[in-house]
Amino acid sequence: KSARELLRLALDKSDEKTPIEDLNSARYYLCFLAWDAGEYYDAAVLGEFLATHYPDTPSGQQGAKIALAAFVRLLTEAPEGARQFEQASLERIAGWIFKRWPNQVESDEAALTLLNLAASQHDVDRAMGFLEKISKDSPRRGGAELRAGQSLWASYLRASRATEDQRLPQEK
């Protein structure tokens, strides 16, 4: 039998006497194995469950990271014009991370992920907003500022190449 089958069997055989730490360890391993197998929706659901129900545990924090990464992957794989669910799910787990672990590595990683996404979508205002969520003393801050600056520069170049009737007023 595979590790996944055995982990599911262990969860099925658990009862009220089973320590919650053991259940969450099994859930986390299932979450990781789903991610590893490319089953991103399953990984996202399990990771978000751990993050929202057991945020004070290592399984909860790691589950949040996997859920964030899985929703990013689901978003990038979804067809253009049909990404609303994935976008909303990504923003929901990131918002949870911001609230639950402010000024921690998890929050900085979530903000950087959303900053990169906003920059790739040419949404400079959102990118700058996510930059503000990254701690000033974070080791990721420099890279985030560089990415936000690149987004601003790309926006400027696009605006400068626009025809006269498509340009924003000079004040903007």
Backbone as CSV, one residue per row, in Angstrom:
resi,resn,N_x,N_y,N_z,CA_x,CA_y,CA_z,C_x,C_y,C_z
1,LYS,0.845,-1.187,0.000,0.000,0.000,0.000,0.886,1.245,0.000
2,SER,0.334,2.314,-0.556,1.080,3.565,-0.619,0.973,4.311,0.712
3,ALA,1.857,5.272,0.882,1.833,6.097,2.091,0.499,6.823,2.218
4,ARG,-0.021,7.292,1.101,-1.302,8.006,1.137,-2.434,7.098,1.590
5,GLU,-2.449,5.887,1.089,-3.493,4.951,1.506,-3.391,4.648,2.995
6,LEU,-2.179,4.478,3.465,-1.989,4.180,4.882,-2.348,5.366,5.773
7,LEU,-2.039,6.569,5.320,-2.412,7.754,6.088,-3.932,7.923,6.138
8,ARG,-4.591,7.693,5.018,-6.061,7.773,5.002,-6.667,6.699,5.900
9,LEU,-6.084,5.509,5.866,-6.549,4.430,6.732,-6.375,4.809,8.203
10,ALA,-5.244,5.406,8.523,-5.003,5.844,9.905,-6.041,6.874,10.336
11,LEU,-6.382,7.804,9.465,-7.417,8.788,9.795,-8.780,8.117,9.959
12,ASP,-9.076,7.159,9.078,-10.356,6.452,9.169,-10.472,5.644,10.457
13,LYS,-9.378,5.089,10.919,-9.377,4.235,12.120,-9.262,5.044,13.413
14,SER,-9.056,6.336,13.306,-8.899,7.144,14.520,-10.216,7.247,15.269
15,ASP,-10.109,7.541,16.544,-11.296,7.751,17.368,-11.034,8.918,18.311
16,GLU,-11.932,9.126,19.267,-11.783,10.268,20.176,-10.548,10.171,21.065
17,LYS,-9.951,8.981,21.172,-8.739,8.810,21.989,-7.462,9.163,21.213
18,THR,-7.579,9.297,19.909,-6.410,9.590,19.088,-5.962,11.023,19.346
19,PRO,-4.706,11.218,19.703,-4.231,12.596,19.947,-4.374,13.468,18.693
20,ILE,-4.832,14.680,18.893,-5.043,15.607,17.779,-3.736,15.879,17.033
21,GLU,-2.612,15.861,17.741,-1.309,16.072,17.084,-1.045,14.975,16.055
22,ASP,-1.425,13.739,16.396,-1.233,12.629,15.455,-2.141,12.784,14.239
23,LEU,-3.385,13.185,14.473,-4.305,13.409,13.356,-3.786,14.514,12.438
24,ASN,-3.326,15.595,13.047,-2.839,16.704,12.239,-1.553,16.365,11.509
25,SER,-0.721,15.545,12.096,0.480,15.092,11.382,0.081,14.291,10.147
26,ALA,-0.880,13.391,10.306,-1.350,12.603,9.163,-1.965,13.519,8.106
27,ARG,-2.752,14.497,8.543,-3.352,15.446,7.594,-2.271,16.241,6.865
28,TYR,-1.264,16.679,7.602,-0.188,17.438,6.972,0.542,16.590,5.927
29,TYR,0.867,15.344,6.274,1.553,14.484,5.306,0.692,14.244,4.077
30,LEU,-0.623,14.073,4.269,-1.517,13.936,3.120,-1.522,15.207,2.275
31,CYS,-1.494,16.345,2.936,-1.451,17.633,2.248,-0.176,17.735,1.407
32,PHE,0.949,17.421,2.020,2.223,17.488,1.300,2.254,16.501,0.138
33,LEU,1.781,15.287,0.369,1.791,14.282,-0.698,0.860,14.665,-1.840
34,ALA,-0.253,15.319,-1.530,-1.141,15.816,-2.589,-0.418,16.880,-3.413
35,TRP,0.271,17.798,-2.735,1.059,18.822,-3.433,2.102,18.162,-4.331
36,ASP,2.813,17.212,-3.768,3.886,16.530,-4.492,3.355,15.779,-5.714
37,ALA,2.126,15.273,-5.624,1.517,14.533,-6.731,0.852,15.453,-7.750
38,GLY,0.879,16.760,-7.505,0.250,17.695,-8.433,-1.248,17.801,-8.252
39,GLU,-1.752,17.316,-7.134,-3.175,17.423,-6.831,-3.377,18.678,-5.983
40,TYR,-3.305,19.813,-6.658,-3.231,21.096,-5.982,-4.507,21.471,-5.253
41,TYR,-5.641,21.087,-5.791,-6.885,21.422,-5.100,-6.952,20.688,-3.756
42,ASP,-6.635,19.396,-3.757,-6.636,18.630,-2.505,-5.621,19.208,-1.519
43,ALA,-4.451,19.564,-2.013,-3.420,20.152,-1.145,-3.902,21.473,-0.561
44,ALA,-4.559,22.294,-1.380,-5.050,23.592,-0.913,-6.121,23.423,0.160
45,VAL,-7.043,22.501,-0.070,-8.130,22.290,0.893,-7.580,21.778,2.223
46,LEU,-6.716,20.781,2.182,-6.140,20.245,3.421,-5.280,21.285,4.128
47,GLY,-4.474,22.000,3.364,-3.615,23.031,3.959,-4.414,24.137,4.597
48,GLU,-5.462,24.587,3.924,-6.292,25.650,4.487,-7.037,25.157,5.735
49,PHE,-7.483,23.900,5.721,-8.131,23.336,6.896,-7.183,23.368,8.097
50,LEU,-5.964,22.896,7.904,-4.988,22.895,9.000,-4.701,24.319,9.476
51,ALA,-4.540,25.235,8.532,-4.207,26.617,8.885,-5.317,27.289,9.682
52,THR,-6.552,27.075,9.283,-7.652,27.782,9.926,-8.140,27.104,11.201
53,HIS,-7.987,25.785,11.285,-8.465,25.076,12.473,-7.383,24.840,13.526
54,TYR,-6.128,24.810,13.089,-5.024,24.537,14.022,-3.855,25.488,13.763
55,PRO,-4.107,26.796,13.822,-3.069,27.771,13.441,-1.885,27.830,14.402
56,ASP,-2.040,27.344,15.600,-0.956,27.420,16.573,-0.037,26.204,16.533
57,THR,-0.203,25.382,15.529,0.620,24.178,15.413,1.550,24.288,14.210
58,PRO,2.650,23.555,14.233,3.514,23.534,13.038,2.762,23.034,11.802
59,SER,1.864,22.072,11.980,1.077,21.568,10.844,0.205,22.676,10.260
60,GLY,-0.332,23.524,11.121,-1.155,24.633,10.651,-0.353,25.645,9.854
61,GLN,0.822,25.989,10.345,1.666,26.958,9.626,2.157,26.386,8.299
62,GLN,2.591,25.132,8.300,3.048,24.518,7.059,1.883,24.310,6.094
63,GLY,0.723,23.980,6.641,-0.461,23.829,5.799,-0.815,25.126,5.095
64,ALA,-0.672,26.247,5.796,-0.946,27.551,5.181,-0.011,27.812,4.004
65,LYS,1.254,27.467,4.174,2.221,27.677,3.082,1.872,26.822,1.865
66,ILE,1.509,25.569,2.127,1.148,24.693,1.013,-0.127,25.178,0.343
67,ALA,-1.119,25.599,1.131,-2.373,26.107,0.552,-2.101,27.323,-0.324
68,LEU,-1.272,28.229,0.150,-0.933,29.416,-0.631,-0.284,29.021,-1.960
69,ALA,0.698,28.150,-1.892,1.395,27.703,-3.108,0.455,26.946,-4.041
70,ALA,-0.434,26.140,-3.476,-1.361,25.366,-4.303,-2.353,26.278,-5.018
71,PHE,-2.856,27.291,-4.315,-3.781,28.216,-4.977,-3.076,29.031,-6.059
72,VAL,-1.803,29.359,-5.857,-1.045,30.040,-6.912,-0.963,29.133,-8.136
73,ARG,-0.634,27.875,-7.909,-0.513,26.930,-9.025,-1.860,26.751,-9.727
74,LEU,-2.932,26.627,-8.946,-4.261,26.500,-9.550,-4.615,27.739,-10.371
75,LEU,-4.253,28.907,-9.861,-4.532,30.154,-10.576,-3.775,30.203,-11.894
76,THR,-2.513,29.849,-11.876,-1.720,29.924,-13.108,-2.143,28.865,-14.126
77,GLU,-2.725,27.770,-13.658,-3.157,26.716,-14.579,-4.580,26.914,-15.091
78,ALA,-5.354,27.780,-14.438,-6.747,28.020,-14.857,-6.755,28.807,-16.166
79,PRO,-7.749,28.565,-17.008,-7.820,29.310,-18.269,-8.089,30.796,-18.031
80,GLU,-7.552,31.620,-18.929,-7.800,33.063,-18.860,-9.306,33.306,-18.823
81,GLY,-9.724,34.251,-18.002,-11.134,34.598,-17.917,-11.940,33.691,-16.991
82,ALA,-11.311,32.650,-16.468,-12.016,31.723,-15.566,-11.175,31.490,-14.315
83,ARG,-10.673,32.563,-13.771,-9.772,32.460,-12.620,-10.327,33.098,-11.352
84,GLN,-11.587,33.428,-11.335,-12.154,34.138,-10.191,-12.073,33.300,-8.913
85,PHE,-12.425,32.028,-8.989,-12.391,31.166,-7.810,-10.982,31.063,-7.253
86,GLU,-10.028,30.802,-8.119,-8.648,30.642,-7.685,-8.091,31.933,-7.095
87,GLN,-8.403,33.065,-7.737,-7.946,34.366,-7.250,-8.540,34.655,-5.874
88,ALA,-9.842,34.422,-5.737,-10.506,34.671,-4.454,-9.964,33.743,-3.368
89,SER,-9.720,32.498,-3.720,-9.188,31.533,-2.749,-7.784,31.913,-2.313
90,LEU,-6.980,32.337,-3.254,-5.616,32.765,-2.947,-5.639,33.968,-2.014
91,GLU,-6.471,34.932,-2.317,-6.558,36.123,-1.473,-7.142,35.802,-0.095
92,ARG,-8.048,34.825,-0.041,-8.626,34.431,1.247,-7.562,33.821,2.154
93,ILE,-6.762,32.877,1.651,-5.748,32.243,2.501,-4.653,33.255,2.840
94,ALA,-4.309,34.118,1.915,-3.304,35.147,2.214,-3.827,36.099,3.289
95,GLY,-5.095,36.489,3.195,-5.685,37.348,4.214,-5.667,36.685,5.582
96,TRP,-5.937,35.385,5.598,-5.876,34.635,6.856,-4.455,34.670,7.415
97,ILE,-3.494,34.463,6.558,-2.087,34.469,6.984,-1.713,35.850,7.528
98,PHE,-2.139,36.916,6.847,-1.832,38.275,7.320,-2.380,38.500,8.724
99,LYS,-3.605,38.045,8.964,-4.225,38.244,10.278,-3.592,37.370,11.350
100,ARG,-3.324,36.133,11.000,-2.886,35.157,11.994,-1.416,35.297,12.356
101,TRP,-0.589,35.598,11.370,0.859,35.669,11.610,1.429,36.995,11.099
102,PRO,0.938,38.140,11.605,1.463,39.425,11.119,2.933,39.579,11.494
103,ASN,3.668,40.232,10.625,5.099,40.510,10.848,5.918,39.255,11.091
104,GLN,5.482,38.147,10.515,6.247,36.911,10.579,6.567,36.464,9.163
105,VAL,7.425,35.482,9.062,7.869,34.992,7.754,6.679,34.588,6.881
106,GLU,5.696,33.918,7.463,4.532,33.469,6.694,3.798,34.650,6.062
107,SER,3.638,35.716,6.807,2.958,36.907,6.301,3.766,37.571,5.188
108,ASP,5.069,37.667,5.397,5.929,38.263,4.365,5.880,37.448,3.076
109,GLU,5.909,36.128,3.197,5.854,35.261,2.009,4.530,35.416,1.278
110,ALA,3.435,35.499,2.038,2.124,35.680,1.413,2.052,37.030,0.699
111,ALA,2.551,38.074,1.332,2.528,39.407,0.714,3.395,39.435,-0.543
112,LEU,4.555,38.813,-0.485,5.433,38.776,-1.658,4.787,37.984,-2.795
113,THR,4.112,36.910,-2.459,3.406,36.121,-3.471,2.343,36.967,-4.162
114,LEU,1.547,37.681,-3.366,0.496,38.517,-3.944,1.065,39.729,-4.674
115,LEU,2.171,40.270,-4.183,2.834,41.381,-4.870,3.275,40.926,-6.268
116,ASN,3.909,39.757,-6.342,4.359,39.241,-7.638,3.180,38.994,-8.574
117,LEU,2.102,38.463,-8.024,0.914,38.214,-8.832,0.322,39.525,-9.345
118,ALA,0.186,40.514,-8.467,-0.357,41.813,-8.877,0.542,42.459,-9.930
119,ALA,1.846,42.346,-9.753,2.777,42.917,-10.734,2.623,42.222,-12.086
120,SER,2.464,40.909,-12.073,2.308,40.189,-13.345,0.977,40.516,-14.013
121,GLN,-0.002,40.946,-13.225,-1.302,41.354,-13.766,-1.336,42.847,-14.091
122,HIS,-0.199,43.521,-13.955,-0.063,44.957,-14.241,-0.951,45.803,-13.327
123,ASP,-1.129,45.356,-12.094,-1.935,46.093,-11.122,-0.990,46.729,-10.098
124,VAL,-0.471,47.889,-10.458,0.557,48.564,-9.663,0.037,48.947,-8.281
125,ASP,-1.186,49.439,-8.206,-1.728,49.858,-6.905,-1.792,48.699,-5.930
126,ARG,-2.257,47.550,-6.387,-2.314,46.380,-5.506,-0.909,45.917,-5.147
127,ALA,-0.004,45.942,-6.103,1.376,45.530,-5.824,1.986,46.399,-4.732
128,MET,1.753,47.706,-4.820,2.294,48.609,-3.808,1.628,48.368,-2.448
129,GLY,0.359,48.028,-2.455,-0.337,47.713,-1.206,0.245,46.475,-0.539
130,PHE,0.580,45.481,-1.333,1.167,44.262,-0.765,2.595,44.511,-0.286
131,LEU,3.295,45.432,-0.942,4.637,45.791,-0.479,4.567,46.322,0.949
132,GLU,3.530,47.105,1.246,3.378,47.674,2.586,3.141,46.613,3.655
133,LYS,2.697,45.424,3.261,2.451,44.356,4.228,3.730,43.601,4.604
134,ILE,4.801,43.840,3.871,6.061,43.154,4.157,6.837,43.971,5.183
135,SER,7.259,43.316,6.236,7.983,43.983,7.325,9.184,44.749,6.779
136,LYS,9.408,45.932,7.343,10.538,46.772,6.910,11.872,46.074,7.134
137,ASP,11.963,45.222,8.146,13.222,44.537,8.452,13.271,43.107,7.916
138,SER,12.314,42.751,7.067,12.290,41.410,6.488,13.426,41.238,5.489
139,PRO,14.063,40.076,5.475,15.090,39.834,4.456,14.499,39.806,3.039
140,ARG,13.193,39.662,2.933,12.523,39.658,1.628,12.167,41.073,1.158
141,ARG,12.352,42.055,2.013,11.926,43.421,1.699,12.649,43.986,0.473
142,GLY,13.940,43.798,0.390,14.697,44.342,-0.741,14.215,43.787,-2.071
143,GLY,14.032,42.481,-2.142,13.524,41.866,-3.367,12.116,42.324,-3.691
144,ALA,11.307,42.515,-2.652,9.937,42.986,-2.856,9.934,44.416,-3.383
145,GLU,10.805,45.263,-2.838,10.885,46.646,-3.329,11.353,46.676,-4.776
146,LEU,12.288,45.806,-5.114,12.768,45.728,-6.490,11.632,45.306,-7.423
147,ARG,10.853,44.296,-7.017,9.744,43.829,-7.850,8.682,44.920,-8.001
148,ALA,8.380,45.631,-6.922,7.411,46.720,-7.002,7.928,47.833,-7.916
149,GLY,9.217,48.134,-7.815,9.819,49.145,-8.688,9.769,48.735,-10.151
150,GLN,10.008,47.460,-10.424,9.915,46.963,-11.803,8.485,47.099,-12.325
151,SER,7.529,46.849,-11.440,6.131,46.978,-11.824,5.794,48.432,-12.160
152,LEU,6.298,49.359,-11.328,6.083,50.781,-11.600,6.719,51.192,-12.929
153,TRP,7.930,50.738,-13.167,8.633,51.087,-14.399,7.904,50.523,-15.614
154,ALA,7.460,49.274,-15.532,6.727,48.669,-16.647,5.429,49.426,-16.911
155,SER,4.776,49.862,-15.845,3.550,50.642,-15.988,3.838,51.969,-16.685
156,TYR,4.924,52.614,-16.296,5.320,53.869,-16.928,5.597,53.657,-18.418
157,LEU,6.320,52.587,-18.743,6.635,52.321,-20.150,5.372,52.061,-20.969
158,ARG,4.444,51.282,-20.403,3.181,51.030,-21.111,2.429,52.334,-21.338
159,ALA,2.388,53.172,-20.308,1.670,54.449,-20.425,2.347,55.366,-21.448
160,SER,3.668,55.353,-21.492,4.374,56.236,-22.424,4.200,55.795,-23.871
161,ARG,3.895,54.527,-24.080,3.704,54.019,-25.443,2.254,54.122,-25.902
162,ALA,1.370,54.487,-24.991,-0.054,54.588,-25.339,-0.274,55.754,-26.295
163,THR,-1.310,55.628,-27.078,-1.653,56.734,-27.975,-2.178,57.892,-27.142
164,GLU,-2.205,59.059,-27.720,-2.591,60.273,-27.006,-3.965,60.152,-26.344
165,ASP,-4.917,59.567,-27.031,-6.264,59.451,-26.471,-6.371,58.372,-25.380
166,GLN,-5.374,57.471,-25.284,-5.392,56.417,-24.258,-4.600,56.801,-23.006
167,ARG,-3.835,57.856,-23.089,-2.975,58.253,-21.961,-3.779,58.850,-20.815
168,LEU,-3.255,58.627,-19.632,-3.807,59.279,-18.439,-3.391,60.743,-18.449
169,PRO,-4.091,61.565,-17.723,-3.641,62.960,-17.603,-2.244,62.995,-17.021
170,GLN,-1.445,63.981,-17.378,-0.045,64.056,-16.966,0.122,64.037,-15.443
171,GLU,-0.841,64.581,-14.691,-0.750,64.591,-13.241,-0.701,63.168,-12.681
172,LYS,-1.358,62.230,-13.321,-1.394,60.839,-12.831,-0.150,60.115,-13.249
